[in-house]
Every structure is written in structure tokens, then in C-alpha cells.
Short mmCIF file of C-alpha atoms and ligand atoms in Angstrom, two decimals:
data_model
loop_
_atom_site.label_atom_id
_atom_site.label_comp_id
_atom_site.label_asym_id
_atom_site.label_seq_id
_atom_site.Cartn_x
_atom_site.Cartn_y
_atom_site.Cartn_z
CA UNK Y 1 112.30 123.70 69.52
CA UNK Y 2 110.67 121.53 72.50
CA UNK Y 3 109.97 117.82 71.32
CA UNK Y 4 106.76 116.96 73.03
CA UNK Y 5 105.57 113.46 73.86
CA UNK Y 6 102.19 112.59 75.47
CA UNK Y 7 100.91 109.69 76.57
CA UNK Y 8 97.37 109.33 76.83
CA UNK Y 9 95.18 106.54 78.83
CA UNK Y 10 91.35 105.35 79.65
CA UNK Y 11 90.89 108.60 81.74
CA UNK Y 12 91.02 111.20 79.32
CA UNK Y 13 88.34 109.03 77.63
CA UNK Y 14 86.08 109.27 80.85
CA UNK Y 15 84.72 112.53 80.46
CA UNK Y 16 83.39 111.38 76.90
CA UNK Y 17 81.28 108.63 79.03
CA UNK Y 18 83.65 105.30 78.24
CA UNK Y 19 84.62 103.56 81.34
CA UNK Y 20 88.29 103.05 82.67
CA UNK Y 21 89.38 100.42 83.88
CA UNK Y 22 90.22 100.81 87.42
CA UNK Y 23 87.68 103.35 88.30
CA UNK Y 24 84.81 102.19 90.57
CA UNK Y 25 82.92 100.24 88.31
CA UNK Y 26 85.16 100.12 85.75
CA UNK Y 27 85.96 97.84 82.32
CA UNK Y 28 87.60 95.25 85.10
CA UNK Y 29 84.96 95.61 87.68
CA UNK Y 30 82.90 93.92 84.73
CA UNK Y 31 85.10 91.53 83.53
CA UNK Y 32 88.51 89.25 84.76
CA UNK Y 33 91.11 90.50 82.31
CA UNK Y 34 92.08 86.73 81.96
CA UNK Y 35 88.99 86.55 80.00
CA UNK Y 36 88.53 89.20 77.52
CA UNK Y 37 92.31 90.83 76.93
CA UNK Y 38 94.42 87.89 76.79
CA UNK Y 39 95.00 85.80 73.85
CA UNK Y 40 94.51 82.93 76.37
CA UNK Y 41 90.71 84.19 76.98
CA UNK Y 42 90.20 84.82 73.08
CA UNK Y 43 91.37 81.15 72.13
CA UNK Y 44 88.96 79.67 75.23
CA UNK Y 45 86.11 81.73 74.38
CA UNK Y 46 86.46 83.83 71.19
CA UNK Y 47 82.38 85.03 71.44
CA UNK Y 48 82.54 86.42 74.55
CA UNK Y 49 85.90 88.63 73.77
CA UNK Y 50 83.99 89.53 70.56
CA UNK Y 51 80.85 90.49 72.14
CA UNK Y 52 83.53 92.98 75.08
CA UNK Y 53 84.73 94.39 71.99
CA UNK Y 54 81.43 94.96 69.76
CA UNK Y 55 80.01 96.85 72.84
CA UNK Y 56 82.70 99.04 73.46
CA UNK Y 57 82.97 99.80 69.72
CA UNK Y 58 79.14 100.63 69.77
CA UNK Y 59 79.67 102.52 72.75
CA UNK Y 60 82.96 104.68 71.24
CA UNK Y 61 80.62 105.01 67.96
CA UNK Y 62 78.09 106.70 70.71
CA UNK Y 63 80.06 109.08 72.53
CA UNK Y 64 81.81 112.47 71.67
CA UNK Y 65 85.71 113.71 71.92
CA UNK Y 66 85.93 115.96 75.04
CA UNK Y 67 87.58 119.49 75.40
CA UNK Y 68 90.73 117.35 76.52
CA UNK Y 69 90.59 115.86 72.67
CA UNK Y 70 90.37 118.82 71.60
CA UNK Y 71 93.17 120.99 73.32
CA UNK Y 72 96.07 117.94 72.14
CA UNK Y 73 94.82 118.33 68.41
CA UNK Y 74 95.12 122.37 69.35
CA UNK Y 75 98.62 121.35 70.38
CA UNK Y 76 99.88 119.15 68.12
CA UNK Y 77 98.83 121.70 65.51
CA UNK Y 78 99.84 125.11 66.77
CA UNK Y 79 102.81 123.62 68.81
CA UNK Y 80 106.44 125.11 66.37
CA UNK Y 81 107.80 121.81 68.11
CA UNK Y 82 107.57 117.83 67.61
CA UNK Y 83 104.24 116.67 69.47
CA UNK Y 84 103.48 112.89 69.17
CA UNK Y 85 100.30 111.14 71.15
CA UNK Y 86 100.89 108.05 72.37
CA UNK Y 87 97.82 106.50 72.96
CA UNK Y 88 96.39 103.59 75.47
CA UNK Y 89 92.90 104.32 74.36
CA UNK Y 90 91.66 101.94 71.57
CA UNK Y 91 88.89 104.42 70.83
CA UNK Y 92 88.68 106.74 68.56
CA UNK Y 93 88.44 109.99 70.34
CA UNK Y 94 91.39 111.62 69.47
CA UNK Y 95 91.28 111.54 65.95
CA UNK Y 96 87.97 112.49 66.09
CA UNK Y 97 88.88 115.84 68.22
CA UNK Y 98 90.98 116.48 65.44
CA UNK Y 99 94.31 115.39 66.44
CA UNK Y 100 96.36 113.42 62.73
CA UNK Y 101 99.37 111.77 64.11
CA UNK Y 102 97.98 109.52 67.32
CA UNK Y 103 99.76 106.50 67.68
CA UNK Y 104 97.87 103.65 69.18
CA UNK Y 105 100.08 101.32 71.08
CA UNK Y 106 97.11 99.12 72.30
CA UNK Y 107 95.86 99.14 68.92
CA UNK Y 108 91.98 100.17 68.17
CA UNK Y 109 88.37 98.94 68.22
CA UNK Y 110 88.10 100.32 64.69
CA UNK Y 111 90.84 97.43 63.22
CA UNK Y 112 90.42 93.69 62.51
CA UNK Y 113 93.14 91.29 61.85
CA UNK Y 114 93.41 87.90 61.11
CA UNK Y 115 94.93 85.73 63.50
CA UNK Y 116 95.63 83.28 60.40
CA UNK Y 117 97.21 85.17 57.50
CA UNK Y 118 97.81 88.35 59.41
CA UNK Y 119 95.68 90.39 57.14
CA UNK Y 120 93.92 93.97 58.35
CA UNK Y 121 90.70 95.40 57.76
CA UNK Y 122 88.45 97.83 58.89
CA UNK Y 123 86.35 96.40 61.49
CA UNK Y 124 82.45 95.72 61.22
CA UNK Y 125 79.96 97.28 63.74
CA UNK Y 126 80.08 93.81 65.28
CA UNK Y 127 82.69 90.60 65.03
CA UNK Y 128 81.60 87.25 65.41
CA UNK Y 129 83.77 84.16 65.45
CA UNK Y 130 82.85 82.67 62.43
CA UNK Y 131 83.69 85.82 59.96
CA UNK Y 132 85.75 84.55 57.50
CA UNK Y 133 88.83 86.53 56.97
CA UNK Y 134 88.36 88.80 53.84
CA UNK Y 135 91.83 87.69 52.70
CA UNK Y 136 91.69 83.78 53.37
CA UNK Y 137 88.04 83.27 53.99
CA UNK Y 138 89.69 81.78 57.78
CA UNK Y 139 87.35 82.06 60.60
CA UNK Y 140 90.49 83.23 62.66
CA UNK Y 141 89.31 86.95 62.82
CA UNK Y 142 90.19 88.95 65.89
CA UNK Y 143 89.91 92.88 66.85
CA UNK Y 144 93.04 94.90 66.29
CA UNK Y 145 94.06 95.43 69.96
CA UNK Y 146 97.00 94.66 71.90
CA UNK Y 147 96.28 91.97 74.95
CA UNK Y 148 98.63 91.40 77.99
CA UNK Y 149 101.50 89.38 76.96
CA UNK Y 150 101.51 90.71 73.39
CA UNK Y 151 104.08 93.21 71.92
CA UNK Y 152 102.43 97.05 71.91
CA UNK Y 153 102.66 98.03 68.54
CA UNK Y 154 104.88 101.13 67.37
CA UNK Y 155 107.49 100.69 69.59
CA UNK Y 156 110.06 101.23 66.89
CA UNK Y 157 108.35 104.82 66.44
CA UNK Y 158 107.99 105.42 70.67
CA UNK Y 159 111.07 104.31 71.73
CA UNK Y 160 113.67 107.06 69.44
CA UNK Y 161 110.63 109.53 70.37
CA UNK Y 162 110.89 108.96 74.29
CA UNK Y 163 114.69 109.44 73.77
CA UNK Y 164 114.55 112.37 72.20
CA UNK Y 165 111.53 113.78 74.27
CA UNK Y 166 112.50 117.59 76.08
CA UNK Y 167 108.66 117.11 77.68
CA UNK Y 168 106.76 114.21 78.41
CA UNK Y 169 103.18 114.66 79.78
CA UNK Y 170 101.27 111.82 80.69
CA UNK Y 171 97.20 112.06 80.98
CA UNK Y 172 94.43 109.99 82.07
CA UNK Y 173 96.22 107.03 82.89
CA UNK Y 174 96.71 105.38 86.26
CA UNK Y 175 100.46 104.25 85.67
CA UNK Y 176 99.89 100.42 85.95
CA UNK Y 177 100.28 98.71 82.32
CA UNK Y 178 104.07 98.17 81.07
CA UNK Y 179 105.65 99.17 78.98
CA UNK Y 180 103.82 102.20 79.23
CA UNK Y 181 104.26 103.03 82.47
CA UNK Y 182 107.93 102.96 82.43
CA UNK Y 183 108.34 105.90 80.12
CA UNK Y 184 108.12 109.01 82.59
CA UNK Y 185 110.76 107.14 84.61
CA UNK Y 186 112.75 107.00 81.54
CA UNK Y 187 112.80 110.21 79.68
CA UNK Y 188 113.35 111.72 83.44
CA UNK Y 189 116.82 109.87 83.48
CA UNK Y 190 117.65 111.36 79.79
CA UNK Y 191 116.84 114.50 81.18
CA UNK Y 192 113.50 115.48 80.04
CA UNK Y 193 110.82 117.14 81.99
CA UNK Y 194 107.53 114.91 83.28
CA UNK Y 195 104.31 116.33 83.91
CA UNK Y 196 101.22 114.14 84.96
CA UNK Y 197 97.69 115.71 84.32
CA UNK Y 198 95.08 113.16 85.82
CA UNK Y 199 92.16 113.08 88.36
CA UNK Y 200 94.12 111.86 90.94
CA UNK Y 201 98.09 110.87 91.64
CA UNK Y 202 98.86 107.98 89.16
CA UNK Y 203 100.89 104.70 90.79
CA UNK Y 204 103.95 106.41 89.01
CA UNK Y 205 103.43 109.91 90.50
CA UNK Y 206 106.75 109.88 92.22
CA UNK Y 207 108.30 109.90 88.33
CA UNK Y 208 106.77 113.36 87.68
CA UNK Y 209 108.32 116.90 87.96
CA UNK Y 210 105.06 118.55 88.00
CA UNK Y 211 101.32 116.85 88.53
CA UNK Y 212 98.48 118.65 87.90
CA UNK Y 213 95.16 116.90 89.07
CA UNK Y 214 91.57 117.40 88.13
CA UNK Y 215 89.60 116.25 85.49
CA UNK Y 216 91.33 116.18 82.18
CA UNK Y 217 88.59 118.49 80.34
CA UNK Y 218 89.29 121.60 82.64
CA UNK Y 219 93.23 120.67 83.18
CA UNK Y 220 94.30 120.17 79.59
CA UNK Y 221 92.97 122.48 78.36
CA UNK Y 222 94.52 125.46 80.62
CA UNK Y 223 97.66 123.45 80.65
CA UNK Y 224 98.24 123.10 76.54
CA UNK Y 225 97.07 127.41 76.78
CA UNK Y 226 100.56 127.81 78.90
CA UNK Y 227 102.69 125.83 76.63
CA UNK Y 228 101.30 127.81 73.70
CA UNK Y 229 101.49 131.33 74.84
CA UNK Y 230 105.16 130.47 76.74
C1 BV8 N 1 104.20 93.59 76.99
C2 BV8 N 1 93.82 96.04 75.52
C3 BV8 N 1 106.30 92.67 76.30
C4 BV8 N 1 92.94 96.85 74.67
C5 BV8 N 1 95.33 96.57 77.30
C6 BV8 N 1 104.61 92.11 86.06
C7 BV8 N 1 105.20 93.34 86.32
C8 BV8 N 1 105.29 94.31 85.32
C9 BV8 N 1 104.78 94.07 84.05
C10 BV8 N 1 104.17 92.86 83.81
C11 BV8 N 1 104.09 91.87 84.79
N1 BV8 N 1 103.47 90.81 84.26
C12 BV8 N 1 103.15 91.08 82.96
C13 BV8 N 1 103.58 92.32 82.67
C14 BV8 N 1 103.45 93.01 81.36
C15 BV8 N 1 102.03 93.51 81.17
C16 BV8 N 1 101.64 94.43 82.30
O1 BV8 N 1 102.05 95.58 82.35
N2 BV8 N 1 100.81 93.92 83.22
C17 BV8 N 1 100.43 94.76 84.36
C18 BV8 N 1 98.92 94.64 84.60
C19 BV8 N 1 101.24 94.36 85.56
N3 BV8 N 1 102.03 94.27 79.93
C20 BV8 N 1 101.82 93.64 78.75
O2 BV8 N 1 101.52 92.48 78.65
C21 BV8 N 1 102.03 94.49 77.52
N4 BV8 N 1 102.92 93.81 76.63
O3 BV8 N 1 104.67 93.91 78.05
O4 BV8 N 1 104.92 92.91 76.00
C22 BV8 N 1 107.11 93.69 75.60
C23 BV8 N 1 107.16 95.00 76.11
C24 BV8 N 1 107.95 95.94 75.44
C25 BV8 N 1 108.66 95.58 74.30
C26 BV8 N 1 108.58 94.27 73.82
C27 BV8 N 1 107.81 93.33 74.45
C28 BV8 N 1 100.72 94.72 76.78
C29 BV8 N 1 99.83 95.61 77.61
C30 BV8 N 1 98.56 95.96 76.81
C31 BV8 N 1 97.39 95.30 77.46
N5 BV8 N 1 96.16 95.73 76.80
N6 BV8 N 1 94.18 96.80 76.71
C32 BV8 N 1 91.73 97.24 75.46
O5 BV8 N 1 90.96 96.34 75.82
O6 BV8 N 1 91.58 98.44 75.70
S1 BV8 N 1 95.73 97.39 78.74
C33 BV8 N 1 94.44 98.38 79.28
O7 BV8 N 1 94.88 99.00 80.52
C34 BV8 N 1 94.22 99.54 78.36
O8 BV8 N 1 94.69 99.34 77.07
C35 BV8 N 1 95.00 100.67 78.98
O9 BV8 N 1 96.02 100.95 78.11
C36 BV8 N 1 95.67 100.06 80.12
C37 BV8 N 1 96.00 101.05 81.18
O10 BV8 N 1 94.83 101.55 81.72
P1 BV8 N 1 94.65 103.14 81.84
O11 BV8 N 1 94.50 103.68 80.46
O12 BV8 N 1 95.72 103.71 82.68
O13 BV8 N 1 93.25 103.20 82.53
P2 BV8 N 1 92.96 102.97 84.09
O14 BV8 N 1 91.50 102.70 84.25
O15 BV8 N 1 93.96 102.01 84.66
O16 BV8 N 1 93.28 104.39 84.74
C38 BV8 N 1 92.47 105.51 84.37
C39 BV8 N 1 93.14 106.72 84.98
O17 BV8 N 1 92.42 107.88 84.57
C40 BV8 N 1 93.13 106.72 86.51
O18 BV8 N 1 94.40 107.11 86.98
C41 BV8 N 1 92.07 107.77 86.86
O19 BV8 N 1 92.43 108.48 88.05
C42 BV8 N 1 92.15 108.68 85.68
N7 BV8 N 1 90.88 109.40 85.39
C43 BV8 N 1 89.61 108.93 85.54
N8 BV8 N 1 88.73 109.89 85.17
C44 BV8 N 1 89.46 110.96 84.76
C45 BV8 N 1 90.82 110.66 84.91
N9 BV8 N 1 91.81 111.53 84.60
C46 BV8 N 1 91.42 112.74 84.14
N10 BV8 N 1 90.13 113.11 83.98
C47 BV8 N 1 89.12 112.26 84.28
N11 BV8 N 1 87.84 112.63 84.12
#
């Protein structure tokens, strides 16, 4: 039966009313990456990353999952084969569309860790730099995502997964992180087929077989209907 991996990024979010990243005035229109989503920027000013992250939680906490949500959970449900959803997106759309098994590679707004004694919690409405770790009491508290030059989490899940992939679809995402954006590329060369579902051709779109573009709550849907009634 047809192992299914999809990888999803900020644009299947966009619909729900969170901002990319790349879009016209996107997440990095706003503010230098440098500075909020490197552990270089969290260590030089830990408030301001804090107060990027409490918004965007507040915003997530605001917004609803989209038909696009909606028609992966369908899949991953009513699909007889292996569906994972790999997921950019630190919000919490997916789950709340329904989908159960989303892995979050880039880690989520709704997790805290300690940078001290490496302990996780569910995160507050709003960090601050002086929280003191539940666990140790350290003010080293930081949210649960994954910045550049840190190690994506689940890779020990995504990487056997990609292998074994006969489809991988990627949605909403414009192709430009690593490792992410290497993974078309290489389930293509074990054979698999790529599809790419996003508003417009991705910086990868010469990896894909097929690429479908539009906005991802009126292409998702009609494209997870033709996998389930093939
Ligand atoms: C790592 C934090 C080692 C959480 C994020 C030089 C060359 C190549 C690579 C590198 C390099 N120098 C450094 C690197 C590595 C680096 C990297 O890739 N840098 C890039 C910028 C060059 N990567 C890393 O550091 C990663 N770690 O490599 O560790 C390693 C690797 C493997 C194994 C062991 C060790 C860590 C990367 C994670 C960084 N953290 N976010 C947060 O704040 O959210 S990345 C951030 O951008 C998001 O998490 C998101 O995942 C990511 C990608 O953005 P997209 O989701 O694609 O969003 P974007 O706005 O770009 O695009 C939106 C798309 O949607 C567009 O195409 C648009 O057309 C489309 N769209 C818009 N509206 C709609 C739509 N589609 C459909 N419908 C719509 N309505």
C-alpha cells in the first residue's frame, strides 16, 4: 500500500491568517532572522526573542485550521497506506484540524525547554527571561523551536520515512530551509513520486514530478479527494 510523506511549511498556515516568512510582509520582513531564530540572537537579547514568540503563540491561539488542515487529517485517516506530516509550522494547526501523528521538525510555540537542565514543559501564554525553569528553578527557559544552526528534531523518525516514501508531497513551503528542502530531491533519486501543492513554484520546483499551484485551501483539498477515490 502507498507510503505517503508530506511535508508541510508557513504557507499552508497562511490561509488561517499567520504570516510566512517570505511573503510580502512576512515574519522576516519584520524581523532579521539573526535576531529572533538563532541561538546567537536568543543569548544577545533573550526578551526580544521571547516577546517574537509570545505574539505568534497569541496569534496561533487566535486563528483557526483551514480546509487544507483539514483534508491531511482526512488523509492520514482514511488513507489504507502509511501517511506521516512533516511539519515546518511551529503552530498548532494541524493537530487542531484533526490530524494525530504530525511531526514537528522545527519544534512548536506550544513547548518550553530549558536551556540549563534540558527539561520540557508546556509553554505559558507568554515567556519571559526570568521564568525559572520548573525543574531547576534556572532562569535559562527558552521556547521549544528549532533555530538555524540547530539540529531539526525527529530526524531519526524522517529520515527511514523519506526512504521508504512511494509519494512525497510537499505544501506551503517555499523550498529554502535545509534540511528540509533537500527531501523531494531525495526520495526522487530512491524512486518515489514528488508532487508540490503551493501558491506559486517553490525554489525546488525543478525536484517535482507534478506541481499543482493555488492556494492550499482549494488545492488540497481536491488533490487528497483523488488519492482517496484512486
Ligand atoms: C541544520 C524556527 C544541521 C521556528 C526555522 C547554506 C546553504 C544551505 C544550508 C545552509 C546554509 N547555511 C546554513 C544552512 C542550514 C540552515 C539553512 O537551511 N539556512 C538557509 C536559510 C540557507 N538550516 C538550519 O540551520 C537547520 N539546521 O541544518 O542543522 C543538520 C541538518 C541535518 C541533520 C543534522 C544536522 C535548522 C533550520 C530551522 C530554522 N528554523 N524556524 C520558527 O520561528 O518558526 S525556519 C523557518 O523557515 C520556519 O520554521 C520554516 O520552517 C522555514 C521555511 O519557511 P517556509 O515554511 O517554507 O515558509 P516561507 O515563508 O519561506 O514560504 C511560504 C511558502 O508558502 C511560499 O512558497 C508561498 O508561495 C507559499 N504560500 C503562501 N501562501 C500560500 C502558500 N501556499 C499555499 N497556499 C497559500 N495560501
Amino acid at each position: 500500500m502507498e507510503k505517503i510523506v508530506i511535508l508541510t511549511g508557513a504557507g499552508i498556515s497562511a490561509e488561517s491568517g499567520l504570516s510566512t516568512f517570505r511573503d510580502e510582509g512576512g515574519l522576516w520582513s519584520q524581523h532579521a532572522i539573526e535576531d529572533v531564530a538563532t541561538p546567537e540572537g536568543f543569548a544577545r537579547n533573550p526578551r526580544l526573542v521571547h516577546d517574537f514568540y509570545n505574539a505568534r503563540r497569541a496569534n496561533a491561539g487566535r486563528v483557526k485550521p483551514n480546509a487544507a488542515h483539514q483534508a491531511l487529517a482526512r488523509l492520514e485517516t482514511e488513507h489504507p497506506g502509511e501517511v506521516l506530516i512533516i511539519t515546518q509550522n511551529v503552530d498548532n494547526l494541524h493537530e487542531r484540524g484533526g490530524a494525530r501523528g504530525v511531526l514537528h521538525m522545527h519544534g512548536s510555540l506550544f513547548g518550553a525547554l530549558c536551556n540549563a537542565c534540558g527539561h520540557r514543559w508546556e509553554a505559558p501564554p507568554r515567556m519571559h527571561p526570568d521564568d525559572p525553569c520548573p525543574a531547576c528553578a534556572a532562569a535559562a527557559t527558552r521556547p521549544d523551536v528549532v533555530w538555524f544552526g540547530e539540529i531539526p528534531y525527529g530526524m531519526e523518525v524522517i529520515d527511514p520515512a523519506l526512504n521508504a516514501a512511494d509519494l512525497f508531497v510537499a505544501i506551503g513551503t517555499s523550498g529554502n530551509v535545509y534540511p528540509a528542502a533537500a527531501y523531494a530531491q531525495h526520495c526522487r533519486r530512491l524512486g518515489a513520486r514528488t508532487v508540490e501543492l503551493n501558491l506559486e513554484p517553490s525554489a525546488n520546483t525543478r525536484d517535482f514530478d507534478e506541481r499543482r499551484h493555488g492556494p492550499a485551501s482549494r488545492i488540497v483539498p481536491a488533490w487528497v479527494n483523488e488519492v482517496l477515490s484512486a
